[in-house]
Coordinates of C-alpha atoms in Angstrom, one line a residue:
M1 CA 57.1 -87.2 184.0
A2 CA 60.0 -88.1 181.8
M3 CA 62.4 -85.2 180.3
R4 CA 62.7 -84.1 177.2
P5 CA 66.5 -84.1 176.0
L6 CA 68.4 -81.0 175.6
M7 CA 70.4 -81.6 172.5
P8 CA 68.3 -79.7 169.7
L9 CA 68.9 -76.6 172.9
V10 CA 72.4 -77.0 172.7
L11 CA 72.6 -77.5 169.2
L12 CA 70.5 -73.9 169.1
C13 CA 72.9 -72.7 171.2
I14 CA 76.0 -73.2 169.2
I15 CA 74.3 -72.7 166.1
L16 CA 73.6 -68.6 167.7
A17 CA 76.5 -68.0 169.2
P18 CA 78.7 -65.3 167.5
L19 CA 81.3 -67.0 165.1
P20 CA 85.6 -66.6 166.4
V21 CA 86.6 -64.0 163.8
S22 CA 89.0 -66.4 162.6
L23 CA 85.9 -68.5 161.1
A24 CA 83.2 -65.0 160.1
S25 CA 86.2 -63.6 158.5
K26 CA 86.2 -62.9 154.9
K27 CA 88.3 -62.8 151.7
R28 CA 87.3 -59.8 149.5
H29 CA 88.5 -59.1 146.2
F30 CA 89.6 -56.1 144.4
K31 CA 90.4 -55.5 140.6
W32 CA 92.1 -52.5 140.0
E33 CA 93.8 -51.1 137.1
V34 CA 96.2 -48.3 137.4
G35 CA 97.0 -45.5 135.1
Y36 CA 97.0 -42.0 133.8
I37 CA 93.9 -40.4 133.9
Y38 CA 92.6 -36.5 132.4
W39 CA 90.7 -35.2 135.7
S40 CA 90.2 -31.6 137.3
P41 CA 90.5 -32.2 141.2
D42 CA 90.4 -28.3 141.4
C43 CA 88.4 -27.1 138.5
E44 CA 91.9 -27.1 136.5
E45 CA 92.4 -29.8 134.2
N46 CA 95.1 -32.1 134.6
I47 CA 97.1 -35.7 134.4
M48 CA 96.9 -37.7 137.6
I49 CA 97.2 -41.3 138.6
G50 CA 94.1 -43.2 138.8
I51 CA 92.6 -46.2 139.1
N52 CA 90.1 -48.2 137.4
G53 CA 90.1 -44.6 135.7
R54 CA 88.5 -42.6 138.8
F55 CA 90.3 -40.4 141.7
P56 CA 90.7 -41.0 144.4
G57 CA 90.5 -44.5 144.2
P58 CA 88.2 -46.6 145.4
T59 CA 87.3 -47.2 149.4
I60 CA 88.2 -50.2 150.5
R61 CA 85.9 -51.2 153.7
A62 CA 86.4 -54.7 155.4
K63 CA 86.0 -56.2 158.7
A64 CA 88.9 -56.9 161.2
G65 CA 89.6 -60.5 160.5
D66 CA 89.0 -60.2 156.7
T67 CA 91.7 -60.7 154.4
I68 CA 92.0 -58.2 151.3
K69 CA 93.2 -59.3 147.9
V70 CA 94.0 -56.4 145.4
E71 CA 94.7 -57.7 141.9
L72 CA 96.7 -54.6 140.4
K73 CA 97.8 -53.9 136.8
N74 CA 100.3 -51.6 136.1
S75 CA 98.4 -49.7 133.1
L76 CA 101.4 -47.0 133.5
P77 CA 103.1 -46.7 129.8
T78 CA 106.8 -46.2 131.3
E79 CA 107.0 -46.4 135.1
G80 CA 106.7 -49.3 137.7
V81 CA 104.3 -49.0 140.5
V82 CA 103.3 -50.5 143.9
I83 CA 100.9 -49.7 146.5
H84 CA 102.0 -49.4 150.2
W85 CA 98.6 -50.2 152.8
H86 CA 98.8 -47.5 155.6
G87 CA 98.8 -48.7 159.2
I88 CA 98.2 -52.4 158.0
R89 CA 101.0 -54.4 159.9
Q90 CA 101.3 -57.4 157.5
L91 CA 101.6 -59.6 160.2
G92 CA 103.1 -62.6 158.1
T93 CA 102.9 -60.6 154.8
P94 CA 106.1 -58.8 154.7
W95 CA 106.1 -58.7 150.7
A96 CA 103.0 -57.1 150.6
D97 CA 103.8 -53.5 152.5
G98 CA 104.2 -52.3 148.9
T99 CA 107.6 -50.6 149.5
A100 CA 109.5 -50.6 146.1
S101 CA 113.0 -51.8 146.8
I102 CA 112.0 -52.7 150.5
S103 CA 109.2 -55.1 150.4
Q104 CA 108.8 -56.0 146.8
C105 CA 110.1 -55.4 143.0
A106 CA 108.4 -52.5 141.4
I107 CA 105.6 -53.8 139.1
D108 CA 106.5 -53.3 135.5
P109 CA 103.8 -51.9 132.9
E110 CA 101.2 -54.1 131.9
E111 CA 102.2 -56.6 134.2
T112 CA 100.0 -57.7 137.0
F113 CA 100.8 -58.1 140.8
I114 CA 98.7 -59.9 143.6
Y115 CA 98.6 -58.1 147.4
E116 CA 97.0 -60.5 149.5
F117 CA 97.0 -59.5 153.3
K118 CA 95.1 -59.4 156.4
V119 CA 93.4 -56.4 158.3
D120 CA 93.9 -57.6 161.7
K121 CA 92.1 -54.8 164.0
P122 CA 89.8 -52.5 163.5
G123 CA 90.7 -48.4 162.7
T124 CA 90.8 -45.5 159.9
Y125 CA 93.3 -46.1 157.3
F126 CA 94.1 -45.7 153.5
Y127 CA 96.5 -46.8 150.8
H128 CA 98.9 -44.9 148.3
G129 CA 101.6 -44.9 145.7
H130 CA 105.2 -45.7 147.4
Y131 CA 107.3 -45.6 144.3
G132 CA 109.1 -42.4 143.1
M133 CA 106.5 -39.3 144.2
Q134 CA 103.1 -41.1 143.0
R135 CA 101.3 -40.1 145.8
A136 CA 101.4 -36.6 144.9
A137 CA 100.3 -37.5 141.7
G138 CA 97.3 -38.7 143.0
L139 CA 97.6 -42.6 143.9
Y140 CA 95.6 -43.1 146.6
G141 CA 92.6 -43.8 148.2
S142 CA 90.6 -44.6 152.0
L143 CA 91.2 -48.1 153.8
I144 CA 88.3 -48.4 156.4
V145 CA 88.4 -51.7 158.6
D146 CA 85.1 -52.1 161.3
V147 CA 85.5 -54.3 164.0
A148 CA 84.7 -58.1 164.0
D149 CA 81.1 -59.4 163.8
G150 CA 80.1 -59.9 167.0
E151 CA 83.1 -57.4 168.6
K152 CA 81.6 -53.4 169.5
E153 CA 83.3 -49.9 168.8
P154 CA 84.0 -48.5 172.5
F155 CA 81.8 -45.4 171.7
D156 CA 78.2 -45.2 170.4
Y157 CA 77.4 -42.7 167.2
D158 CA 74.1 -42.3 164.9
G159 CA 76.4 -42.1 161.8
E160 CA 79.6 -42.1 159.7
L161 CA 81.4 -39.9 157.5
N162 CA 85.2 -40.5 155.6
L163 CA 87.2 -37.3 154.9
L164 CA 90.8 -37.8 152.8
L165 CA 92.9 -35.0 153.0
S166 CA 95.3 -34.1 150.5
D167 CA 97.0 -31.3 148.6
W168 CA 97.6 -31.0 145.1
Y169 CA 99.8 -29.5 142.5
H170 CA 99.9 -28.3 139.0
Q171 CA 103.7 -29.5 138.5
N172 CA 103.8 -32.8 137.4
V173 CA 105.7 -35.2 139.8
Q174 CA 108.7 -35.8 136.8
A175 CA 109.0 -32.3 137.0
Q176 CA 109.1 -32.1 140.9
M177 CA 111.4 -34.8 141.1
L178 CA 113.9 -33.3 138.6
G179 CA 113.7 -29.9 140.7
L180 CA 114.5 -31.8 144.1
S181 CA 117.9 -33.5 142.1
S182 CA 118.8 -30.2 140.6
K183 CA 121.9 -28.1 141.5
P184 CA 121.3 -25.5 142.4
L185 CA 117.7 -26.9 144.0
R186 CA 114.3 -26.1 142.7
W187 CA 112.0 -26.4 145.5
I188 CA 108.5 -27.7 145.1
G189 CA 106.9 -24.7 146.6
E190 CA 103.5 -24.6 148.1
P191 CA 100.6 -26.7 146.3
Q192 CA 98.2 -25.0 144.5
S193 CA 95.0 -26.4 146.3
L194 CA 93.6 -28.6 149.4
L195 CA 91.9 -31.6 148.3
I196 CA 88.6 -33.0 150.4
N197 CA 87.9 -36.3 148.8
G198 CA 90.1 -35.6 145.8
R199 CA 88.0 -32.1 145.2
G200 CA 89.1 -28.8 145.6
Q201 CA 88.6 -25.0 144.5
Y202 CA 91.8 -23.3 142.5
N203 CA 92.6 -19.7 143.3
C204 CA 89.2 -19.3 145.0
S205 CA 86.9 -19.6 148.0
L206 CA 83.3 -20.9 148.2
A207 CA 83.1 -18.2 151.2
A208 CA 84.2 -15.3 148.7
H209 CA 80.8 -13.3 149.4
L210 CA 81.9 -13.0 153.0
I211 CA 85.5 -12.8 152.8
P212 CA 86.3 -9.2 150.9
G213 CA 89.0 -9.7 148.5
S214 CA 88.5 -13.3 147.5
R215 CA 87.7 -14.9 144.5
T216 CA 84.2 -16.2 143.9
C217 CA 84.2 -20.0 142.7
K218 CA 82.0 -21.1 139.9
R219 CA 79.7 -23.8 141.5
R220 CA 80.3 -27.0 138.9
R221 CA 79.2 -30.1 139.4
G222 CA 81.4 -33.5 138.8
E223 CA 85.1 -34.0 140.1
C224 CA 86.0 -30.7 141.5
E225 CA 81.9 -29.9 143.1
P226 CA 82.7 -28.9 146.5
V227 CA 82.0 -31.7 149.3
V228 CA 79.0 -32.0 150.6
L229 CA 78.7 -33.9 154.6
R230 CA 75.0 -34.6 155.1
V231 CA 73.8 -34.9 158.0
L232 CA 70.2 -35.0 160.7
P233 CA 70.2 -32.6 163.5
N234 CA 70.7 -33.7 167.0
K235 CA 72.9 -36.8 165.9
T236 CA 76.3 -37.7 167.0
Y237 CA 78.4 -38.7 163.9
R238 CA 81.8 -40.3 163.3
L239 CA 84.3 -38.5 161.3
R240 CA 87.3 -40.5 159.9
I241 CA 89.8 -38.5 159.2
A242 CA 92.9 -39.0 157.1
S243 CA 96.0 -37.1 155.8
T244 CA 98.1 -38.4 152.4
T245 CA 99.4 -34.8 151.9
S246 CA 102.4 -34.8 149.8
L247 CA 103.7 -31.9 151.7
S248 CA 101.5 -29.8 154.0
S249 CA 100.6 -30.1 157.9
L250 CA 96.7 -29.3 158.2
N251 CA 94.4 -27.8 160.9
L252 CA 90.4 -28.8 160.7
A253 CA 87.8 -27.3 162.0
I254 CA 84.1 -27.5 162.2
E255 CA 82.0 -23.9 162.7
H256 CA 80.6 -24.2 165.7
H257 CA 80.8 -27.8 166.1
K258 CA 83.8 -29.8 169.1
M259 CA 85.2 -32.5 168.1
M260 CA 85.6 -35.6 170.4
V261 CA 89.0 -37.2 169.4
V262 CA 88.6 -41.1 170.5
E263 CA 90.9 -42.8 167.6
A264 CA 94.5 -42.2 165.7
D265 CA 96.5 -44.7 163.7
G266 CA 93.5 -47.3 164.6
N267 CA 94.1 -47.5 168.1
Y268 CA 91.7 -46.1 170.4
V269 CA 92.6 -42.9 172.5
E270 CA 91.6 -41.3 175.5
P271 CA 88.1 -39.1 174.7
F272 CA 89.0 -35.6 174.8
F273 CA 87.3 -32.6 173.0
V274 CA 88.8 -29.8 170.4
F275 CA 87.7 -27.6 168.7
D276 CA 90.3 -27.5 165.8
M277 CA 93.0 -30.6 165.4
D278 CA 96.1 -30.4 163.3
I279 CA 96.5 -33.3 160.8
Y280 CA 100.4 -34.5 159.7
S281 CA 101.0 -36.5 156.4
G282 CA 100.4 -39.9 157.6
E283 CA 98.1 -39.5 160.2
S284 CA 94.3 -40.6 160.5
Y285 CA 91.9 -39.9 163.0
S286 CA 88.2 -40.7 164.4
V287 CA 86.0 -38.0 165.8
L288 CA 82.4 -37.7 167.1
I289 CA 80.5 -34.5 166.5
T290 CA 77.3 -33.9 167.6
T291 CA 74.6 -31.8 165.0
D292 CA 73.7 -29.3 168.1
Q293 CA 73.6 -26.3 166.4
A294 CA 70.4 -24.7 164.5
P295 CA 68.7 -26.9 162.2
S296 CA 67.8 -23.9 159.8
S297 CA 71.6 -23.7 159.2
N298 CA 74.3 -25.3 157.0
Y299 CA 78.1 -24.9 158.5
W300 CA 81.5 -25.0 157.4
L301 CA 84.1 -27.4 157.4
S302 CA 87.4 -25.6 156.8
V303 CA 91.1 -27.0 156.3
G304 CA 93.8 -24.6 156.3
V305 CA 97.5 -25.1 156.1
R306 CA 99.7 -25.2 159.4
G307 CA 103.7 -25.2 159.9
R308 CA 104.6 -23.4 156.3
L309 CA 103.7 -19.7 155.6
P310 CA 100.1 -20.3 154.0
Q311 CA 100.2 -19.6 150.3
T312 CA 97.3 -21.9 149.7
Q313 CA 93.3 -21.5 149.9
P314 CA 92.0 -23.1 152.7
A315 CA 89.9 -26.3 151.7
L316 CA 86.0 -25.6 152.2
A317 CA 82.9 -28.2 152.8
I318 CA 79.7 -27.9 153.7
L319 CA 78.2 -29.5 156.6
N320 CA 74.4 -29.9 155.6
Y321 CA 72.0 -29.9 157.9
Q322 CA 69.1 -32.0 156.4
P323 CA 66.6 -31.2 155.1
N324 CA 68.3 -27.7 153.8
S325 CA 69.4 -27.5 150.7
P326 CA 73.4 -28.7 150.3
S327 CA 73.6 -25.5 147.9
K328 CA 73.0 -23.1 150.8
L329 CA 76.0 -21.5 152.3
P330 CA 76.8 -20.9 155.4
S331 CA 76.2 -17.4 156.6
S332 CA 79.1 -16.5 158.7
K333 CA 83.2 -16.9 157.6
P334 CA 84.6 -20.3 158.1
P335 CA 86.8 -21.4 160.4
I336 CA 90.1 -19.6 160.5
A337 CA 93.6 -21.7 161.3
P338 CA 95.8 -20.9 163.9
T339 CA 99.0 -18.9 162.9
W340 CA 100.9 -21.2 161.1
N341 CA 104.1 -21.4 163.3
D342 CA 101.6 -21.3 166.8
Y343 CA 103.2 -24.2 167.5
A344 CA 102.8 -24.1 171.5
H345 CA 98.6 -24.7 169.7
S346 CA 100.4 -28.0 167.9
K347 CA 101.8 -29.5 170.5
S348 CA 98.9 -28.8 173.2
F349 CA 97.1 -30.9 171.3
S350 CA 99.8 -33.7 170.2
Y351 CA 99.7 -33.7 174.6
K352 CA 96.4 -34.4 174.9
I353 CA 96.6 -37.8 172.9
L354 CA 96.4 -40.7 175.3
A355 CA 96.2 -44.5 175.0
R356 CA 92.5 -45.5 176.6
Q357 CA 91.9 -47.4 179.2
G358 CA 92.6 -51.2 178.0
T359 CA 95.5 -50.4 175.2
P360 CA 98.7 -52.4 175.9
K361 CA 101.2 -51.1 178.1
P362 CA 105.1 -50.8 176.8
P363 CA 108.0 -52.9 177.9
T364 CA 110.0 -51.1 180.8
N365 CA 113.3 -52.5 180.0
P366 CA 114.2 -51.4 176.0
V367 CA 117.4 -53.1 175.1
R368 CA 118.2 -50.9 172.0
Q369 CA 118.5 -46.8 172.2
I370 CA 118.8 -45.4 168.5
A371 CA 118.9 -41.9 168.0
L372 CA 118.3 -40.0 164.5
L373 CA 118.9 -37.0 163.7
N374 CA 117.3 -35.3 161.1
T375 CA 119.7 -32.8 158.9
Q376 CA 119.7 -31.0 156.1
N377 CA 123.0 -31.2 154.3
K378 CA 124.9 -31.3 150.3
I379 CA 125.9 -34.1 148.4
N380 CA 128.0 -32.9 145.4
G381 CA 126.5 -29.5 145.6
C382 CA 122.9 -31.5 145.7
T383 CA 120.3 -30.3 148.8
K384 CA 119.5 -33.7 150.4
W385 CA 117.9 -34.6 154.0
S386 CA 119.6 -36.9 156.0
I387 CA 119.6 -39.7 159.5
N388 CA 123.0 -39.3 161.4
N389 CA 124.7 -38.0 158.0
I390 CA 123.5 -40.9 155.6
S391 CA 121.2 -39.8 153.1
L392 CA 119.1 -42.9 152.4
V393 CA 119.1 -44.3 148.7
L394 CA 117.3 -47.8 147.8
P395 CA 119.2 -50.5 146.0
P396 CA 117.7 -52.5 143.0
T397 CA 117.4 -55.6 144.9
P398 CA 114.4 -55.4 147.5
Y399 CA 116.0 -55.9 150.6
L400 CA 113.1 -58.4 151.8
G401 CA 115.1 -61.1 148.9
S402 CA 118.6 -60.4 149.8
M403 CA 118.4 -60.4 153.3
R404 CA 116.4 -63.3 153.3
Y405 CA 118.6 -65.3 150.8
R406 CA 121.7 -63.8 152.5
L407 CA 122.9 -62.4 149.2
K408 CA 126.3 -60.0 149.1
N409 CA 127.0 -56.9 147.7
A410 CA 122.9 -56.1 147.5
F411 CA 123.2 -53.0 149.7
D412 CA 125.5 -51.5 152.2
D413 CA 125.7 -54.1 155.0
R414 CA 128.4 -52.1 157.1
K415 CA 125.9 -50.7 160.5
P416 CA 124.8 -47.3 160.1
P417 CA 125.4 -44.7 163.2
E418 CA 123.2 -45.3 166.2
N419 CA 123.7 -41.6 167.1
F420 CA 125.4 -38.4 166.8
A421 CA 128.2 -36.5 168.0
K422 CA 127.8 -34.8 171.2
D423 CA 128.3 -31.4 170.2
Y424 CA 126.2 -31.1 167.6
D425 CA 124.2 -28.0 168.3
V426 CA 120.9 -28.5 166.6
M427 CA 120.0 -24.7 167.0
K428 CA 121.9 -24.0 164.1
P429 CA 123.2 -25.0 160.8
P430 CA 125.5 -27.6 160.7
K431 CA 128.9 -26.7 160.7
N432 CA 129.9 -29.2 158.1
P433 CA 126.8 -29.5 155.7
S434 CA 128.4 -32.4 153.6
S435 CA 126.9 -35.7 153.6
I436 CA 126.9 -38.9 152.1
Q437 CA 124.4 -41.2 150.5
G438 CA 123.9 -44.8 151.4
S439 CA 121.6 -48.2 151.3
N440 CA 122.7 -49.4 154.7
V441 CA 120.1 -51.4 157.5
Y442 CA 119.2 -51.1 161.0
K443 CA 119.1 -55.0 162.1
L444 CA 117.1 -55.8 164.9
E445 CA 117.6 -58.4 167.6
F446 CA 113.9 -60.0 166.7
N447 CA 111.5 -59.8 170.0
S448 CA 113.4 -56.9 171.2
T449 CA 112.5 -53.9 172.7
V450 CA 113.7 -50.8 170.5
D451 CA 113.9 -46.8 171.5
V452 CA 113.7 -44.7 169.1
I453 CA 115.3 -40.7 169.4
L454 CA 114.1 -38.5 166.8
Q455 CA 116.0 -35.4 166.3
N456 CA 115.3 -32.4 164.9
A457 CA 117.7 -29.6 163.9
N458 CA 118.6 -26.7 162.2
A459 CA 118.3 -26.9 158.2
L460 CA 120.8 -25.3 156.5
S461 CA 119.6 -21.7 156.6
Y462 CA 119.5 -20.2 160.2
N463 CA 116.3 -20.4 162.5
V464 CA 114.4 -22.9 160.0
S465 CA 113.7 -26.0 161.6
E466 CA 111.0 -28.1 160.0
I467 CA 108.0 -30.2 160.9
H468 CA 108.7 -34.0 160.0
P469 CA 105.9 -36.7 160.6
W470 CA 107.3 -39.9 160.7
H471 CA 105.9 -43.0 159.6
L472 CA 107.0 -46.8 160.2
H473 CA 105.8 -49.6 158.6
G474 CA 104.8 -52.9 159.8
H475 CA 104.4 -52.0 163.3
D476 CA 102.5 -49.4 166.3
F477 CA 104.9 -47.8 168.4
W478 CA 104.4 -46.4 171.9
V479 CA 104.6 -42.5 171.8
L480 CA 107.0 -41.5 175.0
G481 CA 107.1 -38.2 174.6
Y482 CA 108.3 -34.7 173.2
G483 CA 110.7 -32.3 174.3
D484 CA 112.4 -29.5 172.6
G485 CA 116.2 -28.5 172.3
R486 CA 118.3 -31.7 172.1
F487 CA 117.9 -34.9 173.8
S488 CA 119.8 -36.2 176.3
K489 CA 119.7 -38.9 179.2
K490 CA 117.7 -37.3 182.0
D491 CA 114.7 -36.6 179.5
V492 CA 114.2 -40.8 180.1
T493 CA 112.7 -39.3 183.4
K494 CA 110.0 -37.9 181.5
F495 CA 108.8 -40.7 179.4
N496 CA 104.9 -41.4 179.6
L497 CA 105.0 -45.4 180.6
R498 CA 101.5 -45.1 182.2
N499 CA 99.3 -43.9 179.1
P500 CA 101.2 -43.5 176.1
P501 CA 99.2 -43.7 172.7
L502 CA 100.0 -46.4 170.4
R503 CA 100.3 -44.8 166.6
N504 CA 102.3 -45.3 163.2
T505 CA 102.9 -42.0 162.5
V506 CA 104.2 -39.2 164.7
V507 CA 105.4 -35.9 164.4
I508 CA 108.9 -34.1 165.5
F509 CA 108.0 -30.3 165.9
P510 CA 110.8 -27.9 165.1
Y511 CA 113.9 -28.0 167.1
G512 CA 112.4 -30.8 169.4
W513 CA 112.4 -34.4 169.9
T514 CA 110.0 -37.4 169.9
A515 CA 110.7 -40.9 171.7
I516 CA 109.0 -44.1 170.7
R517 CA 109.1 -47.6 171.5
F518 CA 108.2 -50.5 169.6
V519 CA 108.6 -54.3 170.0
A520 CA 110.8 -55.4 166.9
D521 CA 108.2 -58.8 166.9
N522 CA 106.9 -58.9 162.6
P523 CA 109.9 -60.6 160.3
G524 CA 110.8 -58.7 157.4
V525 CA 112.2 -55.6 156.2
W526 CA 110.8 -52.1 157.2
A527 CA 110.6 -48.4 156.1
F528 CA 110.8 -45.9 158.7
H529 CA 110.8 -42.5 157.1
C530 CA 109.6 -38.9 157.0
H531 CA 106.1 -39.1 155.2
I532 CA 106.4 -35.9 153.8
E533 CA 107.2 -36.8 149.8
P534 CA 109.8 -34.7 148.7
H535 CA 111.6 -35.1 152.1
L536 CA 111.7 -39.0 151.8
H537 CA 112.8 -38.7 147.5
M538 CA 115.4 -36.6 149.2
G539 CA 116.7 -39.5 151.4
M540 CA 115.1 -38.7 154.8
G541 CA 114.4 -42.5 155.8
V542 CA 116.0 -45.3 157.4
V543 CA 115.3 -49.2 156.6
L544 CA 115.2 -51.5 159.4
A545 CA 115.1 -55.5 159.7
E546 CA 113.8 -58.0 162.4
G547 CA 113.9 -61.9 162.0
V548 CA 114.2 -61.8 158.5
E549 CA 115.1 -65.6 158.6
L550 CA 111.7 -66.4 160.0
V551 CA 110.1 -65.3 156.7
N552 CA 108.9 -68.5 154.6
K553 CA 107.3 -68.0 150.8
I554 CA 108.3 -65.0 149.6
P555 CA 105.7 -64.7 146.6
K556 CA 109.0 -65.1 143.4
E557 CA 107.2 -62.3 141.8
T558 CA 107.9 -59.9 144.4
L559 CA 111.9 -60.4 144.0
A560 CA 111.7 -60.4 140.2
C561 CA 114.7 -57.5 139.4
G562 CA 118.3 -56.8 140.5
M563 CA 120.3 -59.8 142.0
T564 CA 117.6 -62.0 143.1
G565 CA 116.1 -61.4 139.8
K566 CA 118.8 -62.8 138.2
M567 CA 119.0 -65.5 140.5
L568 CA 115.7 -66.5 140.1
M569 CA 116.3 -66.6 136.0
R570 CA 118.9 -68.9 137.2
N571 CA 116.9 -71.4 139.3
H572 CA 119.0 -70.7 142.4
L573 CA 116.3 -69.4 144.7
P574 CA 114.1 -72.3 146.3

């Protein structure tokens, strides 16, 4: 009997085979308009920055390998705007990083700019304004990247919930910025409320019936309606959690539910269980919870302040076991955050975060070590934050354009210090509090391995050292270790080179140090800064550059200001 040809079967196999990411990926197009809106995030009406008339901004959902295209129109009448895509590495598109004066010019009022970039790996991310203090004015939203078609997460779950955490001030950001630049300093103080998915309650508590002395919140619908997380009993849910706070370090707990941490900053971690977790500004996580409690009850999700003496009411949401009514309040008190200055508890959580098996390991031979001392200083009577005694100021011409086209005098081209005085006592206020401002750049050899030691110290006042979460643009880095006091050479022997986690944001604890390692393999100019909004505004950051000569086809719209703008007008740029 003659054999049948195999071609149709082979063709069928080809048709049914999963497409490579590059072929299956999509371009996802969004059209946004940024403008002022009246909104009541904590039931007190205020002016905020919204997108398409809403707050928070729209959630972007994509798959790894997809291209995101956002047409952004600036309808703010008197100020520029940019948006940073926090955690997205911008491989090949450094001009889309959304950092004013670093990667691009601010988008002028009534102008439109197109952000187009690829999301290369799955994870929990977000976006926010990166001009002035616009993040504190409400310019932020979630960005979720799912695994590519045909791929699978290394854990299973039945459903997913998203939590975007933030803090909220009733004073507008213009007044905040003026106060931060005043002599003497007018500090912004503590936020009036904490928000969960853009909603909170000011000067009242949903659990007032359980907490003596608390003021009962009026049950309202709409912009400040309590957040309800609807779940079914005996299921496993993934909670994606991100913090875009301006100031506050946070602690999150769910009544009677333990959480398994499985992701940090878009990278899988070795799973571990906690009953509460600290979350610093700029960080993101995924945790798994199992709804295995009494199905006849609802449960509190509570978010409180850490690292500062709390003067802000905890934010509460309701974990609603269906079919219970979402208006049925839990019968027991909400979880209480650990004491604000219990840093042993905070460190215990951070130290448990380790890379999941299969995560790339760090190179073992760094070619450069840069130590960055975080200090509070005075410049012409104004209080500032400085790094190695230089307080960052950004130039009018974006670094990416000025460095790529080798423009002279666009920024301070002197080499910034890579260490600090050997006799500096990090446990005491600086002997000489004077500092200088600068726009210097740390120029890194392309493809080189770099270690950075982030060193915390005493502020201007005695016995004050603050938490600082540092965020690196354009990269993930390995967190090699933490320590107390001043870093020394012998501490290198304590580095974790076996399973250090990959992150894009990491905390420095008071009077301590944190060591990170990364490979300078992403051509561009990148911000590296404290993610606390007023601290960055006061100068707490540095700028890194690598392989800038390899960057091609920079959109001219990103350069239409400062010296590059003038050269564009004269047709002197390609």
